[in-house]
Each structure stands twice: as C-alpha cells, then as structure tokens.
Amino acid sequence: MTKRRFDCDHCGRVFTERIGGIKYRHRISQPAKEQVLSHLVDRSFRAATKQTGIGYHSSRRYLTEKVTPFIWDWSEELTNNEDISLGMDEISFSGHDMIRVLTNVSGKKLKTILPDDTRLTLWRAVKWIPPNIYSRIKEVAIDLSRENRLCVKKYFPQAKVVADRFHVLQYAKWQINEERTALAAQIGRGYKLPKGLFEINREDLTNLEHLKLKAWFSSFPSLRVYWQAKETLRDMYRQRNKAKAAKILDGLIARMAESHDRDLKKWGRTLARWYEPILNFFDKRTTNGFTEGVNTKLKLVKRISYGFRNREVFIRKAML
C-alpha cells in the first residue's frame, strides 16, 4: 500500500498521510502481525516464511514484541483468592544445557520459561511475583531432584514440596530395569530378559504374561522383590487416606532397609529422604502432569523447527 504525501497550505511542510491500524513509520498493521505469528505456532520460521512471505528477522521482531516470557502474568490469578500449586521442571535446550519451566498446575497455566536452571535466575523471577500471589502459593510439585527441592525451600518457604507421583513410579521402573540389566550382564549373551514385561502393571497382565512373569521370578528372585516394591508404591498411590498411604510407605522402607541387596537399600534411603514430599501428594493429590505436558509441547516445538541456536527465540516461540 502506497502512502500519499501532501503539502500543508498554512506552513508549507510536507507530511505523509496516516492509515488507520498502522503505527507511524510502520509498514504492517497489528492484525497482519498477529496473522504472521499464528503461522509460527505450529511450524518453523522457514515454513512460515513460505506461507506469508515475511522473512525470519521480521517474524522474530514481531515475536519479540508479542511475547515477554520473563515477566509473569498473574492477571487470571488476581481475579480470585484460591490457593495456588506451582509445577517446576527442567527440559534440555541442548544436551545438558537445561531451561526451567514453571506452571500453575492448579489453574493449568504456563507461567514462565526461564533461560537456564540456575538459582540466581529463579530468584530474579520470584521477585516479580506480587506479594498477594506469593502468599497464596501453598504447594510446588517437582521431580526427585535435590536441586529443585532446595530451590523450593529457599524461594518458596511457605509452600509444601510435593514429589510428583509420575516421577516416583518412573524411578521405580528405572530401578527394576537396572536390576534386570545387571542380571542380564551376569548371564551373558544369548539370554535376554524382556524389559517391557516387568513394566506392565499387575492388573493389566494377561494370563500368559502372568505365567511368564512367574517363570522369570522363579529363576531370578531379586527381580520379584523389585517388581513387588514397584507395585507396593502403586498400591500406596491408590489410597484415599494419607495415614493409610504412610503405613504402606513405612512398611516398604522398613523391608528395604532390612534387605541384603545394596541397591534396594539405596532405593529405600531415597524413599526415606523424600518421605514427606511423597506423602504431601495426598493433601490435594497435586501432580506435575500439566508441566510434563508443557515439556512435551516444547520438545515438539524444537522438533518442528529442527532445533534452535537462540534460546530466547525458542522460549518466545514456545509461549505463543
């Protein structure tokens, strides 16, 4: 669209006509920018350029104007007085270079994505939380990360630490797999212990799978102990009463402590260290499932765009 130029009859100055919807010295309207960004939601910058004809640098500029990920938006939470449960987790940006994701799991909202997983960056982000919101944060759901637990205790001292149910059970499956791998190495090549069979839940086993499992357990009794420990944890999470869940967990930790298996003892010590956060789940049955869903979306954004070199661009694109 060509803008017209005019001479002022009174002062003689030349001026350019203004077009509604387009800012001064801009060449694109706000609705057009929104349309460009809508194409970036589910495709790469290159694919969006082919669709819209707008280059990478212009699209990136519109993205920077639209998304401000490092300033928390609490507008929805300010409309009510409900308690807030946060979710905290990390995802790889590149290799072991991690970024931290923070969500409101009770309200199912992504709050921010921090550019790294350092305590300093988290502290700077926490300072932006309004006092009336901060005081309402009663729980923070995390994985079994010592660093995350220390961060919660330091920056959210008023909140309970909740060990995410999924990660507790995932750690149990990992322990079974470690024992299975160690036994397979002792046996030698040509004798394979099936991984998937030991991960099936007890109630989901078919008659044939149940018979196979009994056969493996008769040959490898230690695998039975690990598998039963995993199922005991699942039984614990099915309880509706915190006291009953605590009784089951106490019994499991005691049996692990009495075991002669070094790795089983170590697993028991881990459960003992995380005893209170594990049982805190039963107060409100808070999980980090929403945060895990956000992490899945972030991985999809990376895959669609064939990776990112600039983490700020990645974070802004993920928060569109």
PDB file of C-alpha atoms in Angstrom:
ATOM      1  CA  MET A   1       0.000   0.000   0.000  1.00  0.00           C
ATOM      2  CA  THR A   2       1.440   3.377  -1.061  1.00  0.00           C
ATOM      3  CA  LYS A   3       1.019   6.291   1.322  1.00  0.00           C
ATOM      4  CA  ARG A   4       0.344   9.698  -0.187  1.00  0.00           C
ATOM      5  CA  ARG A   5       2.380  12.842   0.528  1.00  0.00           C
ATOM      6  CA  PHE A   6       0.837  16.279   0.998  1.00  0.00           C
ATOM      7  CA  ASP A   7       1.880  19.925   1.323  1.00  0.00           C
ATOM      8  CA  CYS A   8       0.363  21.951   4.150  1.00  0.00           C
ATOM      9  CA  ASP A   9      -1.276  25.143   2.803  1.00  0.00           C
ATOM     10  CA  HIS A  10      -0.612  27.002   6.060  1.00  0.00           C
ATOM     11  CA  CYS A  11       3.004  26.129   6.969  1.00  0.00           C
ATOM     12  CA  GLY A  12       4.266  24.638   3.715  1.00  0.00           C
ATOM     13  CA  ARG A  13       5.583  21.492   5.401  1.00  0.00           C
ATOM     14  CA  VAL A  14       5.310  18.119   3.667  1.00  0.00           C
ATOM     15  CA  PHE A  15       3.645  15.266   5.546  1.00  0.00           C
ATOM     16  CA  THR A  16       2.628  11.652   4.882  1.00  0.00           C
ATOM     17  CA  GLU A  17      -0.936  10.507   5.328  1.00  0.00           C
ATOM     18  CA  ARG A  18      -1.731   8.260   8.289  1.00  0.00           C
ATOM     19  CA  ILE A  19      -3.508   4.955   7.650  1.00  0.00           C
ATOM     20  CA  GLY A  20      -5.728   3.563  10.383  1.00  0.00           C
ATOM     21  CA  GLY A  21      -4.402   0.410  12.056  1.00  0.00           C
ATOM     22  CA  ILE A  22      -0.767   1.036  11.062  1.00  0.00           C
ATOM     23  CA  LYS A  23       1.569   2.770  13.519  1.00  0.00           C
ATOM     24  CA  TYR A  24       3.691   5.751  12.478  1.00  0.00           C
ATOM     25  CA  ARG A  25       6.736   4.673  10.435  1.00  0.00           C
ATOM     26  CA  HIS A  26       5.470   1.080  10.393  1.00  0.00           C
ATOM     27  CA  ARG A  27       4.733  -0.859   7.222  1.00  0.00           C
ATOM     28  CA  ILE A  28       2.453  -3.544   8.623  1.00  0.00           C
ATOM     29  CA  SER A  29      -0.746  -3.496  10.679  1.00  0.00           C
ATOM     30  CA  GLN A  30      -1.182  -5.225  14.029  1.00  0.00           C
ATOM     31  CA  PRO A  31      -3.710  -7.767  12.634  1.00  0.00           C
ATOM     32  CA  ALA A  32      -1.172  -8.663   9.935  1.00  0.00           C
ATOM     33  CA  LYS A  33       1.492  -9.250  12.615  1.00  0.00           C
ATOM     34  CA  GLU A  34      -0.929 -11.478  14.515  1.00  0.00           C
ATOM     35  CA  GLN A  35      -1.543 -13.471  11.347  1.00  0.00           C
ATOM     36  CA  VAL A  36       2.202 -13.958  10.822  1.00  0.00           C
ATOM     37  CA  LEU A  37       2.576 -15.150  14.434  1.00  0.00           C
ATOM     38  CA  SER A  38      -0.361 -17.537  14.044  1.00  0.00           C
ATOM     39  CA  HIS A  39       1.644 -19.342  11.356  1.00  0.00           C
ATOM     40  CA  LEU A  40       4.599 -19.689  13.760  1.00  0.00           C
ATOM     41  CA  VAL A  41       2.566 -21.591  16.351  1.00  0.00           C
ATOM     42  CA  ASP A  42       2.764 -24.966  14.611  1.00  0.00           C
ATOM     43  CA  ARG A  43       5.564 -24.612  12.058  1.00  0.00           C
ATOM     44  CA  SER A  44       9.153 -23.454  11.651  1.00  0.00           C
ATOM     45  CA  PHE A  45      10.236 -19.932  10.690  1.00  0.00           C
ATOM     46  CA  ARG A  46      11.135 -21.180   7.215  1.00  0.00           C
ATOM     47  CA  ALA A  47       7.726 -22.785   6.687  1.00  0.00           C
ATOM     48  CA  ALA A  48       6.011 -19.624   7.965  1.00  0.00           C
ATOM     49  CA  THR A  49       8.058 -17.512   5.540  1.00  0.00           C
ATOM     50  CA  LYS A  50       6.921 -19.656   2.619  1.00  0.00           C
ATOM     51  CA  GLN A  51       3.324 -19.211   3.745  1.00  0.00           C
ATOM     52  CA  THR A  52       3.360 -15.458   4.479  1.00  0.00           C
ATOM     53  CA  GLY A  53       6.291 -14.027   2.529  1.00  0.00           C
ATOM     54  CA  ILE A  54       7.593 -12.384   5.729  1.00  0.00           C
ATOM     55  CA  GLY A  55      11.284 -13.074   6.418  1.00  0.00           C
ATOM     56  CA  TYR A  56      12.885 -14.537   9.538  1.00  0.00           C
ATOM     57  CA  HIS A  57      14.117 -11.259  11.036  1.00  0.00           C
ATOM     58  CA  SER A  58      10.740  -9.525  10.677  1.00  0.00           C
ATOM     59  CA  SER A  59       8.913 -12.550  12.131  1.00  0.00           C
ATOM     60  CA  ARG A  60      11.377 -12.653  15.006  1.00  0.00           C
ATOM     61  CA  ARG A  61      10.812  -8.941  15.696  1.00  0.00           C
ATOM     62  CA  TYR A  62       7.038  -9.430  15.811  1.00  0.00           C
ATOM     63  CA  LEU A  63       7.572 -12.377  18.162  1.00  0.00           C
ATOM     64  CA  THR A  64       9.728 -10.251  20.493  1.00  0.00           C
ATOM     65  CA  GLU A  65       7.066  -7.524  20.560  1.00  0.00           C
ATOM     66  CA  LYS A  66       4.285 -10.012  21.320  1.00  0.00           C
ATOM     67  CA  VAL A  67       5.786 -12.363  23.920  1.00  0.00           C
ATOM     68  CA  THR A  68       7.527 -11.276  27.134  1.00  0.00           C
ATOM     69  CA  PRO A  69       8.246 -14.634  28.815  1.00  0.00           C
ATOM     70  CA  PHE A  70      10.376 -13.424  31.709  1.00  0.00           C
ATOM     71  CA  ILE A  71       7.641 -11.240  33.244  1.00  0.00           C
ATOM     72  CA  TRP A  72       4.998 -13.354  34.978  1.00  0.00           C
ATOM     73  CA  ASP A  73       1.386 -12.722  34.004  1.00  0.00           C
ATOM     74  CA  TRP A  74      -0.809 -13.175  37.090  1.00  0.00           C
ATOM     75  CA  SER A  75      -3.913 -11.412  35.731  1.00  0.00           C
ATOM     76  CA  GLU A  76      -6.119 -14.530  35.987  1.00  0.00           C
ATOM     77  CA  GLU A  77      -4.926 -15.438  39.482  1.00  0.00           C
ATOM     78  CA  LEU A  78      -5.674 -11.895  40.692  1.00  0.00           C
ATOM     79  CA  THR A  79      -9.374 -12.384  39.908  1.00  0.00           C
ATOM     80  CA  ASN A  80      -9.788 -14.987  42.692  1.00  0.00           C
ATOM     81  CA  ASN A  81      -8.423 -15.882  46.121  1.00  0.00           C
ATOM     82  CA  GLU A  82      -7.796 -19.605  45.596  1.00  0.00           C
ATOM     83  CA  ASP A  83      -4.623 -21.343  46.762  1.00  0.00           C
ATOM     84  CA  ILE A  84      -2.015 -21.880  44.050  1.00  0.00           C
ATOM     85  CA  SER A  85       0.013 -25.022  43.329  1.00  0.00           C
ATOM     86  CA  LEU A  86       3.076 -24.464  41.155  1.00  0.00           C
ATOM     87  CA  GLY A  87       4.837 -27.032  38.996  1.00  0.00           C
ATOM     88  CA  MET A  88       8.589 -26.891  38.368  1.00  0.00           C
ATOM     89  CA  ASP A  89      10.604 -28.980  35.935  1.00  0.00           C
ATOM     90  CA  GLU A  90      13.569 -28.774  33.558  1.00  0.00           C
ATOM     91  CA  ILE A  91      13.917 -29.586  29.888  1.00  0.00           C
ATOM     92  CA  SER A  92      17.034 -29.777  27.743  1.00  0.00           C
ATOM     93  CA  PHE A  93      17.687 -26.855  25.404  1.00  0.00           C
ATOM     94  CA  SER A  94      20.788 -28.521  24.007  1.00  0.00           C
ATOM     95  CA  GLY A  95      22.429 -31.583  25.527  1.00  0.00           C
ATOM     96  CA  HIS A  96      22.946 -30.949  29.249  1.00  0.00           C
ATOM     97  CA  ASP A  97      22.105 -27.251  28.865  1.00  0.00           C
ATOM     98  CA  MET A  98      18.773 -27.015  30.689  1.00  0.00           C
ATOM     99  CA  ILE A  99      15.964 -24.469  30.915  1.00  0.00           C
ATOM    100  CA  ARG A 100      13.413 -24.302  33.741  1.00  0.00           C
ATOM    101  CA  VAL A 101       9.627 -24.444  33.237  1.00  0.00           C
ATOM    102  CA  LEU A 102       7.213 -23.043  35.833  1.00  0.00           C
ATOM    103  CA  THR A 103       3.462 -23.606  35.672  1.00  0.00           C
ATOM    104  CA  ASN A 104       0.328 -23.091  37.719  1.00  0.00           C
ATOM    105  CA  VAL A 105      -0.768 -26.728  37.877  1.00  0.00           C
ATOM    106  CA  SER A 106      -3.939 -25.933  39.820  1.00  0.00           C
ATOM    107  CA  GLY A 107      -5.037 -23.428  37.162  1.00  0.00           C
ATOM    108  CA  LYS A 108      -3.487 -25.291  34.194  1.00  0.00           C
ATOM    109  CA  LYS A 109      -1.467 -22.265  33.045  1.00  0.00           C
ATOM    110  CA  LEU A 110       2.122 -21.938  31.810  1.00  0.00           C
ATOM    111  CA  LYS A 111       3.617 -19.075  33.846  1.00  0.00           C
ATOM    112  CA  THR A 112       7.150 -18.690  32.535  1.00  0.00           C
ATOM    113  CA  ILE A 113      10.104 -20.454  30.931  1.00  0.00           C
ATOM    114  CA  LEU A 114      13.443 -19.411  32.407  1.00  0.00           C
ATOM    115  CA  PRO A 115      16.556 -19.346  30.157  1.00  0.00           C
ATOM    116  CA  ASP A 116      18.540 -21.638  32.486  1.00  0.00           C
ATOM    117  CA  ASP A 117      18.154 -23.719  35.635  1.00  0.00           C
ATOM    118  CA  THR A 118      20.369 -21.660  37.958  1.00  0.00           C
ATOM    119  CA  ARG A 119      19.205 -20.445  41.365  1.00  0.00           C
ATOM    120  CA  LEU A 120      20.048 -16.828  40.507  1.00  0.00           C
ATOM    121  CA  THR A 121      17.679 -16.796  37.525  1.00  0.00           C
ATOM    122  CA  LEU A 122      14.917 -18.372  39.613  1.00  0.00           C
ATOM    123  CA  TRP A 123      15.451 -15.814  42.384  1.00  0.00           C
ATOM    124  CA  ARG A 124      15.151 -12.949  39.895  1.00  0.00           C
ATOM    125  CA  ALA A 125      11.918 -14.450  38.558  1.00  0.00           C
ATOM    126  CA  VAL A 126      10.437 -14.958  42.034  1.00  0.00           C
ATOM    127  CA  LYS A 127      10.957 -11.252  42.814  1.00  0.00           C
ATOM    128  CA  TRP A 128       8.399 -10.417  40.089  1.00  0.00           C
ATOM    129  CA  ILE A 129       5.614 -12.342  41.846  1.00  0.00           C
ATOM    130  CA  PRO A 130       3.135  -9.940  43.523  1.00  0.00           C
ATOM    131  CA  PRO A 131       3.070 -10.351  47.343  1.00  0.00           C
ATOM    132  CA  ASN A 132      -0.642 -11.252  47.415  1.00  0.00           C
ATOM    133  CA  ILE A 133       0.017 -14.013  44.852  1.00  0.00           C
ATOM    134  CA  TYR A 134       3.228 -15.217  46.516  1.00  0.00           C
ATOM    135  CA  SER A 135       1.482 -15.775  49.858  1.00  0.00           C
ATOM    136  CA  ARG A 136      -1.134 -17.987  48.142  1.00  0.00           C
ATOM    137  CA  ILE A 137       1.443 -20.429  46.715  1.00  0.00           C
ATOM    138  CA  LYS A 138       0.889 -23.426  49.022  1.00  0.00           C
ATOM    139  CA  GLU A 139       2.491 -26.288  47.043  1.00  0.00           C
ATOM    140  CA  VAL A 140       5.264 -26.776  44.499  1.00  0.00           C
ATOM    141  CA  ALA A 141       5.301 -30.087  42.601  1.00  0.00           C
ATOM    142  CA  ILE A 142       8.737 -31.261  41.456  1.00  0.00           C
ATOM    143  CA  ASP A 143      10.595 -34.365  40.306  1.00  0.00           C
ATOM    144  CA  LEU A 144      13.037 -36.193  42.590  1.00  0.00           C
ATOM    145  CA  SER A 145      15.686 -33.514  42.102  1.00  0.00           C
ATOM    146  CA  ARG A 146      17.665 -32.395  45.135  1.00  0.00           C
ATOM    147  CA  GLU A 147      18.401 -29.044  43.472  1.00  0.00           C
ATOM    148  CA  ASN A 148      14.711 -28.336  42.837  1.00  0.00           C
ATOM    149  CA  ARG A 149      13.866 -29.264  46.408  1.00  0.00           C
ATOM    150  CA  LEU A 150      16.474 -26.852  47.761  1.00  0.00           C
ATOM    151  CA  CYS A 151      15.170 -24.117  45.445  1.00  0.00           C
ATOM    152  CA  VAL A 152      11.611 -24.583  46.712  1.00  0.00           C
ATOM    153  CA  LYS A 153      12.717 -24.465  50.355  1.00  0.00           C
ATOM    154  CA  LYS A 154      14.747 -21.310  49.727  1.00  0.00           C
ATOM    155  CA  TYR A 155      12.423 -19.300  47.476  1.00  0.00           C
ATOM    156  CA  PHE A 156       9.010 -20.685  48.485  1.00  0.00           C
ATOM    157  CA  PRO A 157       9.465 -21.402  52.221  1.00  0.00           C
ATOM    158  CA  GLN A 158       5.715 -21.138  52.844  1.00  0.00           C
ATOM    159  CA  ALA A 159       4.936 -23.901  50.320  1.00  0.00           C
ATOM    160  CA  LYS A 160       4.947 -27.683  50.705  1.00  0.00           C
ATOM    161  CA  VAL A 161       7.211 -29.725  48.438  1.00  0.00           C
ATOM    162  CA  VAL A 162       5.213 -32.369  46.542  1.00  0.00           C
ATOM    163  CA  ALA A 163       7.146 -35.216  44.921  1.00  0.00           C
ATOM    164  CA  ASP A 164       5.423 -35.859  41.609  1.00  0.00           C
ATOM    165  CA  ARG A 165       3.702 -39.251  41.513  1.00  0.00           C
ATOM    166  CA  PHE A 166       4.808 -39.950  37.934  1.00  0.00           C
ATOM    167  CA  HIS A 167       8.495 -39.449  38.778  1.00  0.00           C
ATOM    168  CA  VAL A 168       8.302 -41.641  41.892  1.00  0.00           C
ATOM    169  CA  LEU A 169       6.857 -44.522  39.845  1.00  0.00           C
ATOM    170  CA  GLN A 170       9.203 -43.813  36.942  1.00  0.00           C
ATOM    171  CA  TYR A 171      12.130 -44.106  39.353  1.00  0.00           C
ATOM    172  CA  ALA A 172      10.736 -47.467  40.498  1.00  0.00           C
ATOM    173  CA  LYS A 173      10.676 -48.720  36.897  1.00  0.00           C
ATOM    174  CA  TRP A 174      14.218 -47.461  36.439  1.00  0.00           C
ATOM    175  CA  GLN A 175      15.329 -49.482  39.484  1.00  0.00           C
ATOM    176  CA  ILE A 176      13.724 -52.635  38.042  1.00  0.00           C
ATOM    177  CA  ASN A 177      15.463 -52.042  34.728  1.00  0.00           C
ATOM    178  CA  GLU A 178      18.829 -51.531  36.434  1.00  0.00           C
ATOM    179  CA  GLU A 179      18.447 -54.874  38.239  1.00  0.00           C
ATOM    180  CA  ARG A 180      17.308 -56.566  35.015  1.00  0.00           C
ATOM    181  CA  THR A 181      20.325 -55.172  33.131  1.00  0.00           C
ATOM    182  CA  ALA A 182      22.736 -56.301  35.865  1.00  0.00           C
ATOM    183  CA  LEU A 183      21.295 -59.838  35.825  1.00  0.00           C
ATOM    184  CA  ALA A 184      21.431 -59.971  32.023  1.00  0.00           C
ATOM    185  CA  ALA A 185      25.110 -58.991  32.130  1.00  0.00           C
ATOM    186  CA  GLN A 186      25.828 -61.820  34.588  1.00  0.00           C
ATOM    187  CA  ILE A 187      24.077 -64.379  32.390  1.00  0.00           C
ATOM    188  CA  GLY A 188      25.925 -63.374  29.258  1.00  0.00           C
ATOM    189  CA  ARG A 189      24.951 -63.018  25.631  1.00  0.00           C
ATOM    190  CA  GLY A 190      22.169 -65.028  24.067  1.00  0.00           C
ATOM    191  CA  TYR A 191      19.893 -64.892  27.113  1.00  0.00           C
ATOM    192  CA  LYS A 192      17.635 -61.854  27.119  1.00  0.00           C
ATOM    193  CA  LEU A 193      15.436 -60.621  29.955  1.00  0.00           C
ATOM    194  CA  PRO A 194      12.414 -58.782  28.480  1.00  0.00           C
ATOM    195  CA  LYS A 195      12.208 -55.169  29.651  1.00  0.00           C
ATOM    196  CA  GLY A 196       8.560 -54.450  28.837  1.00  0.00           C
ATOM    197  CA  LEU A 197       7.149 -57.419  30.753  1.00  0.00           C
ATOM    198  CA  PHE A 198       8.388 -56.100  34.120  1.00  0.00           C
ATOM    199  CA  GLU A 199       6.906 -52.638  33.493  1.00  0.00           C
ATOM    200  CA  ILE A 200       3.331 -53.874  32.970  1.00  0.00           C
ATOM    201  CA  ASN A 201       1.018 -53.080  35.864  1.00  0.00           C
ATOM    202  CA  ARG A 202      -0.227 -56.064  37.861  1.00  0.00           C
ATOM    203  CA  GLU A 203      -3.892 -55.592  36.890  1.00  0.00           C
ATOM    204  CA  ASP A 204      -3.012 -55.251  33.192  1.00  0.00           C
ATOM    205  CA  LEU A 205      -1.197 -58.596  32.913  1.00  0.00           C
ATOM    206  CA  THR A 206      -2.781 -61.231  30.698  1.00  0.00           C
ATOM    207  CA  ASN A 207      -2.818 -64.867  31.849  1.00  0.00           C
ATOM    208  CA  LEU A 208       0.104 -65.666  29.547  1.00  0.00           C
ATOM    209  CA  GLU A 209       2.126 -62.660  30.755  1.00  0.00           C
ATOM    210  CA  HIS A 210       1.407 -63.617  34.357  1.00  0.00           C
ATOM    211  CA  LEU A 211       2.772 -67.122  33.746  1.00  0.00           C
ATOM    212  CA  LYS A 212       5.869 -65.713  32.027  1.00  0.00           C
ATOM    213  CA  LEU A 213       6.440 -63.354  34.937  1.00  0.00           C
ATOM    214  CA  LYS A 214       6.214 -66.211  37.461  1.00  0.00           C
ATOM    215  CA  ALA A 215       8.731 -68.193  35.421  1.00  0.00           C
ATOM    216  CA  TRP A 216      11.207 -65.304  35.379  1.00  0.00           C
ATOM    217  CA  PHE A 217      10.723 -64.701  39.103  1.00  0.00           C
ATOM    218  CA  SER A 218      11.439 -68.348  39.914  1.00  0.00           C
ATOM    219  CA  SER A 219      14.740 -68.012  38.042  1.00  0.00           C
ATOM    220  CA  PHE A 220      15.577 -64.534  39.358  1.00  0.00           C
ATOM    221  CA  PRO A 221      14.046 -63.963  42.836  1.00  0.00           C
ATOM    222  CA  SER A 222      15.613 -60.495  43.179  1.00  0.00           C
ATOM    223  CA  LEU A 223      13.510 -59.262  40.256  1.00  0.00           C
ATOM    224  CA  ARG A 224      10.375 -60.298  42.150  1.00  0.00           C
ATOM    225  CA  VAL A 225      11.429 -58.122  45.100  1.00  0.00           C
ATOM    226  CA  TYR A 226      11.973 -55.069  42.872  1.00  0.00           C
ATOM    227  CA  TRP A 227       8.724 -55.636  40.980  1.00  0.00           C
ATOM    228  CA  GLN A 228       6.760 -56.053  44.222  1.00  0.00           C
ATOM    229  CA  ALA A 229       8.273 -52.806  45.538  1.00  0.00           C
ATOM    230  CA  LYS A 230       7.033 -51.004  42.438  1.00  0.00           C
ATOM    231  CA  GLU A 231       3.548 -52.475  42.852  1.00  0.00           C
ATOM    232  CA  THR A 232       3.549 -51.525  46.543  1.00  0.00           C
ATOM    233  CA  LEU A 233       4.165 -47.903  45.562  1.00  0.00           C
ATOM    234  CA  ARG A 234       1.277 -48.119  43.104  1.00  0.00           C
ATOM    235  CA  ASP A 235      -0.938 -49.540  45.873  1.00  0.00           C
ATOM    236  CA  MET A 236       0.096 -46.636  48.083  1.00  0.00           C
ATOM    237  CA  TYR A 237      -0.983 -44.072  45.474  1.00  0.00           C
ATOM    238  CA  ARG A 238      -4.384 -45.730  45.205  1.00  0.00           C
ATOM    239  CA  GLN A 239      -5.144 -44.919  48.843  1.00  0.00           C
ATOM    240  CA  ARG A 240      -7.558 -42.074  49.554  1.00  0.00           C
ATOM    241  CA  ASN A 241      -6.260 -41.613  53.086  1.00  0.00           C
ATOM    242  CA  LYS A 242      -2.836 -40.128  53.891  1.00  0.00           C
ATOM    243  CA  ALA A 243      -2.461 -42.209  57.064  1.00  0.00           C
ATOM    244  CA  LYS A 244      -3.007 -45.485  55.164  1.00  0.00           C
ATOM    245  CA  ALA A 245      -0.564 -44.380  52.477  1.00  0.00           C
ATOM    246  CA  ALA A 246       2.020 -43.551  55.158  1.00  0.00           C
ATOM    247  CA  LYS A 247       1.596 -47.015  56.699  1.00  0.00           C
ATOM    248  CA  ILE A 248       2.250 -48.701  53.333  1.00  0.00           C
ATOM    249  CA  LEU A 249       5.292 -46.498  52.664  1.00  0.00           C
ATOM    250  CA  ASP A 250       6.671 -47.128  56.171  1.00  0.00           C
ATOM    251  CA  GLY A 251       6.427 -50.885  55.637  1.00  0.00           C
ATOM    252  CA  LEU A 252       8.141 -50.698  52.252  1.00  0.00           C
ATOM    253  CA  ILE A 253      11.033 -48.570  53.551  1.00  0.00           C
ATOM    254  CA  ALA A 254      11.479 -50.923  56.536  1.00  0.00           C
ATOM    255  CA  ARG A 255      11.638 -54.004  54.273  1.00  0.00           C
ATOM    256  CA  MET A 256      14.151 -52.293  52.005  1.00  0.00           C
ATOM    257  CA  ALA A 257      16.326 -51.332  54.985  1.00  0.00           C
ATOM    258  CA  GLU A 258      16.432 -54.987  56.128  1.00  0.00           C
ATOM    259  CA  SER A 259      17.375 -56.261  52.666  1.00  0.00           C
ATOM    260  CA  HIS A 260      20.874 -57.541  51.876  1.00  0.00           C
ATOM    261  CA  ASP A 261      20.654 -56.011  48.385  1.00  0.00           C
ATOM    262  CA  ARG A 262      22.789 -52.855  48.319  1.00  0.00           C
ATOM    263  CA  ASP A 263      20.797 -51.198  45.510  1.00  0.00           C
ATOM    264  CA  LEU A 264      17.490 -51.967  47.211  1.00  0.00           C
ATOM    265  CA  LYS A 265      18.794 -50.384  50.423  1.00  0.00           C
ATOM    266  CA  LYS A 266      19.822 -47.302  48.441  1.00  0.00           C
ATOM    267  CA  TRP A 267      16.343 -47.083  46.897  1.00  0.00           C
ATOM    268  CA  GLY A 268      14.862 -47.320  50.385  1.00  0.00           C
ATOM    269  CA  ARG A 269      17.073 -44.448  51.598  1.00  0.00           C
ATOM    270  CA  THR A 270      15.872 -42.344  48.655  1.00  0.00           C
ATOM    271  CA  LEU A 271      12.242 -43.009  49.588  1.00  0.00           C
ATOM    272  CA  ALA A 272      13.043 -42.141  53.209  1.00  0.00           C
ATOM    273  CA  ARG A 273      14.626 -38.819  52.195  1.00  0.00           C
ATOM    274  CA  TRP A 274      11.564 -37.982  50.112  1.00  0.00           C
ATOM    275  CA  TYR A 275       9.108 -39.378  52.673  1.00  0.00           C
ATOM    276  CA  GLU A 276       7.303 -36.116  53.463  1.00  0.00           C
ATOM    277  CA  PRO A 277       7.129 -34.794  49.849  1.00  0.00           C
ATOM    278  CA  ILE A 278       5.778 -38.168  48.660  1.00  0.00           C
ATOM    279  CA  LEU A 279       3.020 -38.122  51.276  1.00  0.00           C
ATOM    280  CA  ASN A 280       2.240 -34.435  50.618  1.00  0.00           C
ATOM    281  CA  PHE A 281       0.629 -35.666  47.391  1.00  0.00           C
ATOM    282  CA  PHE A 282      -2.313 -36.956  49.431  1.00  0.00           C
ATOM    283  CA  ASP A 283      -3.229 -33.494  50.778  1.00  0.00           C
ATOM    284  CA  LYS A 284      -4.588 -32.209  47.458  1.00  0.00           C
ATOM    285  CA  ARG A 285      -3.475 -35.006  45.084  1.00  0.00           C
ATOM    286  CA  THR A 286      -1.366 -32.481  43.186  1.00  0.00           C
ATOM    287  CA  THR A 287       0.696 -33.823  40.291  1.00  0.00           C
ATOM    288  CA  ASN A 288       3.092 -32.266  37.807  1.00  0.00           C
ATOM    289  CA  GLY A 289       1.214 -33.763  34.858  1.00  0.00           C
ATOM    290  CA  PHE A 290       0.385 -30.380  33.327  1.00  0.00           C
ATOM    291  CA  THR A 291       4.062 -29.353  33.454  1.00  0.00           C
ATOM    292  CA  GLU A 292       5.043 -32.629  31.772  1.00  0.00           C
ATOM    293  CA  GLY A 293       2.503 -31.829  29.048  1.00  0.00           C
ATOM    294  CA  VAL A 294       4.135 -28.421  28.554  1.00  0.00           C
ATOM    295  CA  ASN A 295       7.522 -30.142  28.268  1.00  0.00           C
ATOM    296  CA  THR A 296       6.104 -32.399  25.553  1.00  0.00           C
ATOM    297  CA  LYS A 297       4.952 -29.308  23.648  1.00  0.00           C
ATOM    298  CA  LEU A 298       8.414 -27.739  23.996  1.00  0.00           C
ATOM    299  CA  LYS A 299      10.023 -30.853  22.533  1.00  0.00           C
ATOM    300  CA  LEU A 300       7.555 -30.696  19.642  1.00  0.00           C
ATOM    301  CA  VAL A 301       8.421 -27.021  19.010  1.00  0.00           C
ATOM    302  CA  LYS A 302      12.117 -27.952  18.873  1.00  0.00           C
ATOM    303  CA  ARG A 303      11.473 -30.862  16.530  1.00  0.00           C
ATOM    304  CA  ILE A 304       9.284 -28.829  14.147  1.00  0.00           C
ATOM    305  CA  SER A 305      11.946 -26.115  13.906  1.00  0.00           C
ATOM    306  CA  TYR A 306      14.869 -28.586  13.655  1.00  0.00           C
ATOM    307  CA  GLY A 307      16.378 -27.158  16.831  1.00  0.00           C
ATOM    308  CA  PHE A 308      17.263 -23.610  17.916  1.00  0.00           C
ATOM    309  CA  ARG A 309      20.510 -21.714  18.327  1.00  0.00           C
ATOM    310  CA  ASN A 310      18.971 -18.813  20.237  1.00  0.00           C
ATOM    311  CA  ARG A 311      17.277 -19.899  23.468  1.00  0.00           C
ATOM    312  CA  GLU A 312      15.330 -16.627  23.784  1.00  0.00           C
ATOM    313  CA  VAL A 313      13.724 -17.180  20.372  1.00  0.00           C
ATOM    314  CA  PHE A 314      12.906 -20.767  21.371  1.00  0.00           C
ATOM    315  CA  ILE A 315      11.277 -19.665  24.638  1.00  0.00           C
ATOM    316  CA  ARG A 316       9.223 -16.920  22.987  1.00  0.00           C
ATOM    317  CA  LYS A 317       8.067 -19.241  20.206  1.00  0.00           C
ATOM    318  CA  ALA A 318       7.115 -21.920  22.736  1.00  0.00           C
ATOM    319  CA  MET A 319       4.974 -19.416  24.665  1.00  0.00           C
ATOM    320  CA  LEU A 320       2.956 -18.237  21.658  1.00  0.00           C
TER     321      LEU A 320
END
